[in-house]
CSV table of C-alpha atoms in Angstrom, one decimal:
chain,number,residue,atom,x,y,z
X,1,MET,CA,-23.9,20.4,16.6
X,2,ALA,CA,-24.6,19.2,13.5
X,3,ARG,CA,-22.3,19.9,11.0
X,4,THR,CA,-22.4,21.6,7.5
X,5,GLY,CA,-21.1,19.9,4.2
X,6,TYR,CA,-21.7,21.1,1.0
X,7,THR,CA,-24.1,19.9,-1.9
X,8,LEU,CA,-22.6,17.9,-5.0
X,9,PRO,CA,-21.7,20.3,-7.2
X,10,VAL,CA,-19.1,22.1,-5.4
X,11,PHE,CA,-17.2,19.3,-5.3
X,12,ALA,CA,-17.3,18.7,-9.7
X,13,VAL,CA,-16.2,22.2,-9.3
X,14,ALA,CA,-13.4,21.9,-7.4
X,15,ALA,CA,-12.1,19.2,-9.2
X,16,ALA,CA,-12.1,21.3,-12.2
X,17,LYS,CA,-10.5,24.4,-10.8
X,18,ALA,CA,-7.8,21.3,-9.0
X,19,ALA,CA,-7.4,19.8,-12.6
X,20,LEU,CA,-7.1,23.3,-14.1
X,21,LEU,CA,-4.7,24.9,-12.3
X,22,HIS,CA,-2.5,21.5,-12.1
X,23,LEU,CA,-2.1,21.6,-16.0
X,24,SER,CA,-0.8,25.6,-15.4
X,25,SER,CA,1.6,23.8,-13.2
X,26,LYS,CA,-0.1,26.4,-10.2
X,27,ILE,CA,-0.7,23.3,-7.7
X,28,ASP,CA,1.4,20.3,-6.6
X,29,SER,CA,-0.7,17.4,-6.6
X,30,GLN,CA,-2.2,16.7,-2.7
X,31,VAL,CA,-4.4,20.3,-2.4
X,32,SER,CA,-7.0,21.8,-2.0
X,33,VAL,CA,-8.7,24.7,-3.3
X,34,GLU,CA,-11.2,27.5,-3.1
X,35,ILE,CA,-14.0,27.7,-4.1
X,36,ASP,CA,-16.3,31.1,-4.1
X,37,LEU,CA,-19.9,29.5,-3.5
X,38,LEU,CA,-22.2,32.8,-4.8
X,39,PRO,CA,-21.7,33.7,-1.8
X,40,GLY,CA,-19.3,33.0,0.7
X,41,THR,CA,-16.2,30.6,0.2
X,42,ALA,CA,-14.8,27.5,1.0
X,43,GLU,CA,-12.0,25.1,1.4
X,44,ILE,CA,-12.4,21.8,-0.3
X,45,PRO,CA,-9.4,19.0,0.0
X,46,ILE,CA,-7.9,16.9,-3.7
X,47,SER,CA,-7.4,13.8,-3.1
X,48,GLN,CA,-5.8,13.3,-5.5
X,49,VAL,CA,-4.3,15.5,-8.9
X,50,ALA,CA,-2.9,14.6,-12.2
X,51,ARG,CA,-1.2,15.0,-15.5
X,52,LEU,CA,-2.6,13.0,-18.5
X,53,GLU,CA,-0.7,14.7,-21.8
X,54,SER,CA,0.0,17.5,-21.9
X,55,HIS,CA,-3.0,19.0,-22.2
X,56,SER,CA,-4.8,17.3,-20.5
X,57,ALA,CA,-5.9,16.5,-16.3
X,58,LEU,CA,-8.2,14.3,-14.1
X,59,ALA,CA,-8.3,15.7,-10.2
X,60,ILE,CA,-10.3,13.4,-7.7
X,61,THR,CA,-12.4,14.7,-4.9
X,62,LEU,CA,-15.2,13.2,-2.4
X,63,SER,CA,-18.1,14.2,-1.2
X,64,ASP,CA,-18.9,15.2,2.3
X,65,PRO,CA,-21.8,16.3,3.1
X,66,GLY,CA,-21.6,16.7,6.7
X,67,ASP,CA,-23.9,15.6,9.1
X,68,ASN,CA,-27.0,15.0,6.9
X,69,LEU,CA,-27.8,11.2,5.8
X,70,ASP,CA,-26.8,12.0,2.1
X,71,LEU,CA,-26.3,8.6,0.1
X,72,THR,CA,-23.4,10.4,-2.1
X,73,ARG,CA,-21.6,10.3,1.4
X,74,ASN,CA,-17.6,9.5,0.4
X,75,THR,CA,-18.4,9.5,-3.0
X,76,PRO,CA,-15.5,10.1,-5.2
X,77,ILE,CA,-16.5,12.7,-8.4
X,78,TRP,CA,-13.7,12.6,-11.1
X,79,ALA,CA,-13.1,15.5,-13.2
X,80,TRP,CA,-11.4,16.0,-16.4
X,81,VAL,CA,-10.0,18.4,-18.1
X,82,ARG,CA,-7.8,19.5,-20.9
X,83,LEU,CA,-7.5,22.1,-23.2
X,84,SER,CA,-7.4,23.4,-26.8
X,85,GLN,CA,-7.8,26.8,-29.3
X,86,ARG,CA,-10.2,29.0,-28.1
X,87,GLN,CA,-13.5,28.1,-30.1
X,88,SER,CA,-16.6,29.2,-29.7
X,89,GLN,CA,-17.3,28.9,-25.9
X,90,ALA,CA,-14.6,29.3,-23.5
X,91,LEU,CA,-16.0,26.0,-20.5
X,92,VAL,CA,-17.6,23.2,-22.1
X,93,LEU,CA,-19.2,21.3,-19.6
X,94,GLU,CA,-19.6,17.3,-20.5
X,95,ALA,CA,-21.5,14.2,-18.8
X,96,GLY,CA,-18.6,12.1,-18.0
X,97,GLU,CA,-20.0,8.3,-16.9
X,98,GLY,CA,-22.4,8.1,-13.6
X,99,LEU,CA,-22.8,12.1,-14.3
X,100,GLY,CA,-26.7,11.9,-15.3
X,101,LYS,CA,-28.2,12.9,-18.7
X,102,THR,CA,-31.7,14.5,-19.7
X,103,ALA,CA,-34.0,12.7,-22.0
X,104,SER,CA,-32.7,14.9,-24.7
X,105,GLY,CA,-28.7,14.0,-24.2
X,106,GLU,CA,-27.8,16.8,-22.3
X,107,ALA,CA,-25.3,16.5,-19.1
X,108,ALA,CA,-26.8,17.0,-15.6
X,109,ILE,CA,-25.7,20.2,-14.3
X,110,TYR,CA,-28.2,22.5,-13.7
X,111,SER,CA,-28.2,26.3,-13.0
X,112,TYR,CA,-26.3,26.2,-9.8
X,113,ALA,CA,-23.2,24.3,-11.3
X,114,ARG,CA,-23.1,26.3,-13.9
X,115,ARG,CA,-23.0,28.7,-11.9
X,116,LEU,CA,-20.2,27.8,-10.5
X,117,PHE,CA,-18.2,26.1,-12.9
X,118,ASP,CA,-18.8,29.5,-14.3
X,119,ALA,CA,-17.0,31.7,-11.7
X,120,ASN,CA,-14.3,29.2,-10.5
X,121,LEU,CA,-13.1,28.4,-13.6
X,122,LEU,CA,-13.2,31.3,-16.4
X,123,PRO,CA,-11.3,33.4,-14.5
X,124,LEU,CA,-8.8,31.2,-14.8
X,125,ILE,CA,-9.3,30.0,-18.9
X,126,PRO,CA,-6.1,32.0,-21.4
X,127,PRO,CA,-8.2,34.1,-24.4
X,128,GLU,CA,-6.9,31.8,-26.3
X,129,GLN,CA,-7.8,27.7,-24.6
X,130,THR,CA,-11.3,26.3,-24.9
X,131,VAL,CA,-11.2,24.4,-21.4
X,132,THR,CA,-13.4,21.0,-22.2
X,133,VAL,CA,-14.7,19.4,-18.3
X,134,SER,CA,-15.7,16.1,-18.3
X,135,ILE,CA,-17.9,15.3,-14.8
X,136,ILE,CA,-17.2,11.7,-13.5
X,137,LEU,CA,-19.0,10.0,-11.0
X,138,PRO,CA,-17.7,6.1,-10.8
X,139,GLU,CA,-20.6,5.3,-9.0
X,140,GLY,CA,-22.9,7.9,-10.1
X,141,ARG,CA,-24.8,5.0,-12.2
X,142,GLN,CA,-25.2,2.5,-9.3
X,143,LEU,CA,-26.7,5.3,-6.6
X,144,ALA,CA,-29.0,7.3,-9.3
X,145,GLN,CA,-30.9,3.7,-8.8
X,146,ARG,CA,-32.1,4.5,-4.8
X,147,THR,CA,-32.6,8.1,-5.7
X,148,SER,CA,-36.2,8.6,-7.6
X,149,ASN,CA,-34.4,10.7,-9.9
X,150,GLU,CA,-36.1,8.9,-13.6
X,151,ALA,CA,-38.6,9.6,-12.6
X,152,PHE,CA,-38.3,13.7,-13.3
X,153,GLY,CA,-36.5,13.0,-16.3
X,154,ILE,CA,-32.3,12.9,-15.6
X,155,LEU,CA,-31.4,8.9,-16.8
X,156,GLU,CA,-27.9,6.7,-16.1
X,157,GLY,CA,-26.9,9.2,-13.5
X,158,LEU,CA,-26.8,11.6,-10.4
X,159,SER,CA,-27.2,15.3,-10.9
X,160,LEU,CA,-25.5,18.8,-9.9
X,161,LEU,CA,-29.1,19.9,-8.4
X,162,GLY,CA,-29.1,22.5,-6.0
X,163,THR,CA,-29.1,25.9,-5.2
X,164,SER,CA,-26.6,26.6,-2.4
X,165,GLY,CA,-23.2,24.9,-2.1
X,166,ILE,CA,-24.4,25.1,1.2
X,167,SER,CA,-25.4,21.6,2.8
X,168,GLN,CA,-27.3,21.2,5.4
X,169,PRO,CA,-27.8,19.1,7.9
X,170,LEU,CA,-31.6,19.2,8.5
X,171,SER,CA,-32.1,15.6,8.8
X,172,ALA,CA,-29.5,15.2,11.3
X,173,ALA,CA,-31.0,14.6,15.0
X,174,ASP,CA,-29.3,18.5,16.0
X,175,HIS,CA,-31.9,20.0,14.4
X,176,LEU,CA,-34.8,18.6,15.7
X,177,GLU,CA,-34.8,20.9,18.2
X,178,GLU,CA,-34.5,23.5,16.4
X,179,PHE,CA,-37.5,22.6,14.7
X,180,ARG,CA,-39.4,22.7,18.0
X,181,GLN,CA,-38.3,26.1,19.3
X,182,SER,CA,-38.4,27.6,15.5
X,183,LEU,CA,-43.0,25.8,15.8
X,184,GLN,CA,-42.8,27.5,18.8
X,185,THR,CA,-42.4,30.7,17.9
X,186,LYS,CA,-45.1,30.2,15.1
X,187,ILE,CA,-47.9,28.9,16.8
X,188,LYS,CA,-47.6,32.0,18.4
X,189,ASP,CA,-49.0,34.9,16.3
X,190,CYS,CA,-50.6,30.8,13.7
X,191,THR,CA,-52.5,28.2,15.2
X,192,ASP,CA,-53.5,27.0,12.2
X,193,LEU,CA,-50.5,25.2,11.1
X,194,VAL,CA,-48.7,24.0,6.7
X,195,PHE,CA,-46.1,21.9,7.0
X,196,CYS,CA,-44.6,22.2,4.3
X,197,ILE,CA,-43.0,18.3,3.0
X,198,GLY,CA,-40.4,17.0,0.7
X,199,SER,CA,-37.9,19.5,-1.6
X,200,ASN,CA,-40.7,21.8,-3.7
X,201,GLY,CA,-42.9,21.9,-0.4
X,202,MET,CA,-42.0,25.8,-0.1
X,203,GLN,CA,-42.7,26.5,-4.3
X,204,VAL,CA,-45.5,24.7,-3.9
X,205,ALA,CA,-47.4,26.5,-0.8
X,206,GLN,CA,-46.1,29.8,-2.6
X,207,ARG,CA,-48.2,29.0,-5.5
X,208,LEU,CA,-50.9,28.0,-3.5
X,209,GLY,CA,-50.6,31.6,-1.4
X,210,ILE,CA,-50.2,30.7,2.0
X,211,PRO,CA,-48.1,32.6,4.1
X,212,GLU,CA,-44.7,32.3,5.4
X,213,SER,CA,-46.0,33.3,9.2
X,214,ALA,CA,-48.0,29.9,8.5
X,215,ILE,CA,-45.7,27.6,7.5
X,216,ALA,CA,-43.3,25.6,9.8
X,217,GLN,CA,-40.7,23.7,8.9
X,218,THR,CA,-40.4,19.6,10.0
X,219,GLY,CA,-37.3,17.6,8.2
X,220,ASN,CA,-38.3,13.8,8.6
X,221,TRP,CA,-39.5,14.4,12.2
X,222,ILE,CA,-43.3,15.0,11.3
X,223,GLY,CA,-44.9,12.3,13.6
X,224,ALA,CA,-42.2,14.3,16.9
X,225,MET,CA,-44.0,18.3,14.8
X,226,LEU,CA,-47.0,17.7,14.8
X,227,VAL,CA,-46.8,16.2,18.6
X,228,GLU,CA,-45.2,19.4,19.3
X,229,ALA,CA,-48.2,21.6,17.4
X,230,GLY,CA,-50.4,19.7,20.0
X,231,LEU,CA,-48.8,19.8,22.9
X,232,TYR,CA,-48.4,24.0,22.3
X,233,HIS,CA,-52.5,24.1,20.9
X,234,ALA,CA,-53.0,24.7,17.5
X,235,ASN,CA,-55.9,24.1,15.8
X,236,SER,CA,-55.1,22.7,13.2
X,237,VAL,CA,-52.2,21.2,10.9
X,238,LEU,CA,-51.9,21.0,7.2
X,239,LEU,CA,-49.8,18.5,5.8
X,240,LEU,CA,-48.2,19.9,2.3
X,241,GLY,CA,-46.3,17.1,0.7
X,242,TYR,CA,-44.8,15.5,-2.0
X,243,GLN,CA,-46.6,11.8,-2.1
X,244,GLY,CA,-43.3,9.5,-2.1
X,245,LYS,CA,-42.7,11.3,1.1
X,246,LEU,CA,-46.0,11.9,3.0
X,247,ILE,CA,-47.3,8.4,1.9
X,248,LYS,CA,-45.3,6.8,4.6
X,249,LEU,CA,-47.9,8.1,7.4
X,250,ALA,CA,-50.6,6.0,6.2
X,251,GLY,CA,-48.6,3.1,7.0
X,252,GLY,CA,-47.9,4.7,9.9
X,253,ILE,CA,-44.0,5.9,9.3
X,254,PHE,CA,-43.6,8.8,11.0
X,255,ASN,CA,-40.3,9.5,10.7
X,256,THR,CA,-40.0,10.1,7.1
X,257,SER,CA,-36.1,9.6,6.5
X,258,SER,CA,-35.5,6.5,3.8
X,259,HIS,CA,-32.3,5.1,5.7
X,260,LEU,CA,-34.4,4.3,8.8
X,261,ALA,CA,-38.3,3.0,6.6
X,262,ASP,CA,-39.6,3.3,3.1
X,263,ALA,CA,-42.5,0.9,2.3
X,264,LYS,CA,-43.9,3.7,0.0
X,265,LEU,CA,-44.8,0.8,-3.3
X,266,GLU,CA,-46.3,-1.1,-1.0
X,267,ILE,CA,-48.5,1.5,1.1
X,268,ILE,CA,-50.3,2.3,-2.3
X,269,SER,CA,-51.2,-1.4,-3.3
X,270,ALA,CA,-52.8,-1.7,-0.4
X,271,ALA,CA,-54.9,1.8,-1.0
X,272,VAL,CA,-55.6,-0.1,-4.7
X,273,VAL,CA,-57.0,-2.7,-2.6
X,274,ALA,CA,-59.0,-1.2,-0.2
X,275,VAL,CA,-60.5,1.0,-3.3
X,276,GLY,CA,-61.5,-2.0,-5.2
X,277,GLY,CA,-58.1,-2.0,-7.6
X,278,ASP,CA,-57.1,-5.9,-9.1
X,279,LEU,CA,-54.3,-8.1,-8.3
X,280,GLN,CA,-52.8,-6.0,-12.3
X,281,ALA,CA,-53.1,-3.1,-10.5
X,282,VAL,CA,-51.5,-4.0,-7.6
X,283,GLY,CA,-48.4,-6.1,-9.3
X,284,ALA,CA,-48.1,-2.7,-11.7
X,285,VAL,CA,-47.5,-0.5,-8.2
X,286,LEU,CA,-44.7,-3.5,-6.8
X,287,GLU,CA,-42.5,-3.4,-10.3
X,288,ALA,CA,-42.3,0.6,-10.6
X,289,LYS,CA,-39.2,2.0,-9.6
X,290,THR,CA,-40.5,5.0,-7.4
X,291,ALA,CA,-43.9,6.7,-5.9
X,292,ASP,CA,-43.9,8.5,-9.1
X,293,ALA,CA,-43.9,5.9,-11.3
X,294,ALA,CA,-46.5,4.0,-9.3
X,295,GLN,CA,-48.8,7.3,-10.1
X,296,LYS,CA,-48.3,7.5,-13.4
X,297,LYS,CA,-49.2,3.3,-13.9
X,298,LEU,CA,-52.2,4.1,-11.4
X,299,LEU,CA,-53.3,7.2,-14.0
X,300,GLU,CA,-53.7,4.7,-17.0
X,301,LEU,CA,-55.5,2.5,-15.5
X,302,GLY,CA,-57.7,5.7,-14.4
X,303,LEU,CA,-57.3,4.9,-10.6
X,304,SER,CA,-54.9,7.4,-9.7
X,305,GLU,CA,-58.0,9.6,-8.8
X,306,LEU,CA,-59.8,6.8,-6.4
X,307,VAL,CA,-56.3,5.8,-4.7
X,308,PHE,CA,-54.5,8.7,-4.1
X,309,GLY,CA,-57.6,10.3,-2.6
X,310,LYS,CA,-57.3,7.2,0.0
X,311,LEU,CA,-54.0,7.7,0.5
X,312,ALA,CA,-54.7,11.6,1.8
X,313,GLU,CA,-57.6,10.7,3.8
X,314,LYS,CA,-55.4,7.7,5.6
X,315,ILE,CA,-52.6,10.0,6.3
X,316,SER,CA,-55.3,12.7,8.0
X,317,GLN,CA,-56.6,10.1,10.4
X,318,LYS,CA,-53.6,8.6,10.5
X,319,ALA,CA,-51.9,11.6,11.9
X,320,THR,CA,-54.6,12.5,14.1
X,321,ALA,CA,-54.8,9.6,16.2
X,322,TYR,CA,-50.7,10.1,16.6
X,323,VAL,CA,-51.6,13.1,18.3
X,324,GLN,CA,-53.9,12.4,20.2
X,325,LYS,CA,-51.6,8.7,22.0
X,326,TYR,CA,-49.1,10.8,22.7
X,327,ALA,CA,-50.5,14.7,23.6
X,328,ASN,CA,-53.7,13.3,24.0
X,329,VAL,CA,-55.1,15.8,22.5
X,330,THR,CA,-57.2,16.2,19.0
X,331,LEU,CA,-55.7,18.1,16.7
X,332,LYS,CA,-57.9,19.2,12.7
X,333,VAL,CA,-55.4,17.3,9.8
X,334,GLY,CA,-55.8,17.7,6.7
X,335,THR,CA,-53.3,16.7,3.4
X,336,VAL,CA,-52.5,17.9,0.3
X,337,LEU,CA,-50.4,15.4,-1.5
X,338,PHE,CA,-48.4,16.5,-5.1
X,339,ASP,CA,-46.0,15.1,-7.2
X,340,ARG,CA,-42.0,15.1,-8.5
X,341,LYS,CA,-43.2,18.5,-10.1
X,342,GLY,CA,-45.6,19.7,-7.8
X,343,GLU,CA,-48.9,19.4,-9.1
X,344,ILE,CA,-51.5,18.9,-6.5
X,345,ILE,CA,-52.5,14.9,-7.6
X,346,SER,CA,-55.0,14.6,-4.1
X,347,GLN,CA,-56.4,16.8,-1.5
X,348,ASP,CA,-58.7,15.1,1.7
X,349,SER,CA,-61.4,17.1,2.7
X,350,GLN,CA,-60.0,18.6,5.4
X,351,ALA,CA,-57.3,20.0,3.2
X,352,THR,CA,-59.7,21.9,1.8
X,353,GLU,CA,-61.2,23.6,4.9
X,354,LEU,CA,-57.7,24.0,6.8
X,355,LEU,CA,-56.2,25.6,3.2
X,356,GLY,CA,-59.8,28.5,2.9
X,357,ARG,CA,-58.5,29.0,6.8
X,358,VAL,CA,-54.8,29.4,5.9
X,359,VAL,CA,-54.8,31.3,2.7
X,360,GLY,CA,-58.5,34.0,3.7
């Protein structure tokens, strides 16, 4: 059975709580702390904690995302906590080295993470004091280069992002069977399915008015789930996905985990050539750091609509051929591509038809 873990904000809060408790002489140097996850609780081990001065302490945790294929596994998270006389706020959060900042310079600590800090630290702060917490990720700047953070405005490091403290191992092989069983149940009542791919997929689906009864989870196993849909006699599948993941299908990559294969920029470049783009456009795509950055560059060059229209068509064609090959059935597939912000950038003609079926 796949093992769940915790998201990065949980370990940051645990380190901060351990340092604050250590300053109050309420914990020893080798401990674990209990964290309110909103809802639920978790016991998080603390690797090290030490007082630096009479009014400051440092604690360190190690990220454990469970059985996810997560690049933050075993990443050290430091929390440097300082006490001072009460200011306007009881709790001040700062971005140390490796924690990203927004374009306006604010720490990339988002809503759920801030609520975790408030719930776990505010009850420990005396009325006459302010606690300042600097979160430091020594490996954060390096790890961020392997993400698309810059494409949506997070600079110089990782973010404390997420809506839950539990890290579900949706990338772990044990979950494929759960996805298959869920699809088999859904297909009994809805033969026109929607596969939502990418972190914003559900929000985009809701905005388009797609009923939850039509939506099937796939994780990274899009190919396996397409075949499953074919074997259980689905009429159609609408692929609704973040372009940085879904365009892999245009290159014949049907497991979209970046740990297995990642040729996004090369696939986009091939599409540039297919629509008549020149070598300058190809070079601009290959020099981009992310798929979103490549799409923005193609917008500037006036090629985005052509290129991503071509990619949407190619994805549907490849997906249909994949199901024909492995399930020996014909499955109608349409493709909708959206960017990191959830804005639709392209869809093929079959997607338009299938959206009409699903939304009614």
